[in-house]
RNA sequence: UGGCCGAUAGUUCAGUUGGUAGAACGCCUGGUUUUGGUCCAGGAGGUCGAAGGUUCGAUCCCUUCUCGGCCAGCCA
């Protein structure tokens, strides 16, 4: 266990206490148990970091177990994808196992349950069983098949396995208590018949154990000590314990501990809803950079290490919580600030002509690759008399505190020269389509020999050597910070502008970026070259934008002033 | 409606064996800076869900209440 990073959450606290009391011989084993019916999302990452993190902290082991007990929705692609995502996140399971590996054992244990009069075969359909379960304040009623003889149950259960009954015709139920205050204990279903092809067992089995019968038993088979799951399984814990108690294990049974799942603002972390986004074509797929899936984040350029530090930071508790997605982004920025190479790219190009630049001449300017990391070195960037700059970096009528380019003002071109804007060319609509500037040859390298200062440094790309690229700019997937909260429909706040594709001009070095590499477009943000087509970039996250805050404040002040004036007018009237 | 779980800065979490509270992110101010980035320094922001009780003293212990989440699948 690492001494310095003493993570103190209630789960680790409990494990420490268990270890001190000698429970499980102070052994620690966890597991990450996804169902292979979808890809992993950021919520799973929390569970992964917790389970694998605990194993690492306590010198224990953590296996990846596929909870493949329901053949209906499960798929090999998801199995492969989950392993891939887990690996990318930086975790290496001690073993990859499957609940279906234990079908024989689970069956034998069910038989033993029947033999001891603790389970029975019920002939009723799902609806009837549901009706008989009763309500929160009303007791359930016993099934008419509850008191079948052991022999009959044994025969029927074998018949279920051997295909003598149709799907849904019979189930195996635990015989516990139809009056139990916990609904989970009212004779839960342990086995159902389902003639579906199973990813691993094919057609060998047509009866499948339910989660409740499979999960704790699988934990026990593997020697799991601490079975960590999310809050919604809280009410299953008595059943988890009951199932284990019937086994007469020669060792201490695993114990379930529940923690609060991760929610993030402006997105959803529910497999069902993510699937709907994919199925409805709202996004391009599970790996769309707008998706909070692991593959989505990867394509978007989130470093796995940033995801991990985020998880470390938010901790583990039982409080239902929704984390601000900005917090995640701040970890992404911190990581990328230290590692990403700086490059220049112009997203919304505006032409600049340097009128006093020697006709046809191209200069090579030296630019720093990463001011945070000297070892990243420098590169040469071509400079000429015709450049692209950002439309936002020139204003004919500059608002207060705007200190970028405007007529008559001098600014610095990053790694280039000081330029002064003298004139503009406008189109028929009066929009500026070209800015004419002069440069000061004395300012090569970015400093004026006479010591005069400029307030702004702007980025640029020389037009003749510019590389064209399509850049995807992403906004929040949902405009509502808590989609679906209250009575609102989750998808009603879907942001139709969550992706904007822009035709950008890049400096030549950006034509040689490796797939998946993340660079900083100076002054704009971090951008990831697409995994399949590196001429396409995805905005991972923008830089912090002080200018945007200034503008916001100015707007608010304007509003307040307007309101004050309105108020005064009212008083007068 | 019954049971279980939860409630501490804007947000998410720490914490106090009972002596009125900290961090991170966000926000604000200043400094540095060839990124309005980074970095550095500082600041604002909390009646610790509410009301009672025990106590010299309660955010912490007790009771009641309020609000939120979960549970009545042959999903997990």
CSV table of C-alpha atoms in Angstrom, one decimal, chain A residues 11 31-32 65 135 140 186 198 228 244 253 306-307 354 364 387 398 402 422 432 460 462 474 489 495 527 549 553:
chain,number,residue,atom,x,y,z
A,11,UNK,CA,-14.9,1.8,1.3
A,31,UNK,CA,-13.7,-7.3,-9.3
A,32,UNK,CA,-15.1,-5.2,-12.1
A,65,UNK,CA,-15.7,-10.5,-14.8
A,135,UNK,CA,-46.7,-3.7,-2.7
A,140,UNK,CA,-47.4,-10.7,-1.1
A,186,UNK,CA,-40.3,-12.0,-1.8
A,198,UNK,CA,-25.2,-17.1,-25.7
A,228,UNK,CA,-18.3,-3.2,-4.6
A,244,UNK,CA,-24.3,-16.9,0.1
A,253,UNK,CA,-18.4,-15.0,2.4
A,306,UNK,CA,-6.6,12.8,-16.7
A,307,UNK,CA,-9.6,10.6,-16.3
A,354,UNK,CA,1.4,42.7,-45.3
A,364,UNK,CA,11.2,30.7,-41.7
A,387,UNK,CA,-1.5,35.3,-43.8
A,398,UNK,CA,-13.4,47.3,-30.7
A,402,UNK,CA,-10.3,44.6,-26.5
A,422,UNK,CA,-4.0,50.3,-41.7
A,432,UNK,CA,-14.3,42.9,-43.5
A,460,UNK,CA,-1.5,33.2,-37.7
A,462,UNK,CA,0.9,31.7,-43.8
A,474,UNK,CA,-17.8,20.5,-29.6
A,489,UNK,CA,-37.7,14.6,-20.8
A,495,UNK,CA,-28.0,20.4,-28.0
A,527,UNK,CA,-7.2,19.3,-30.4
A,549,UNK,CA,-15.4,36.2,-19.0
A,553,UNK,CA,-19.3,40.6,-17.3
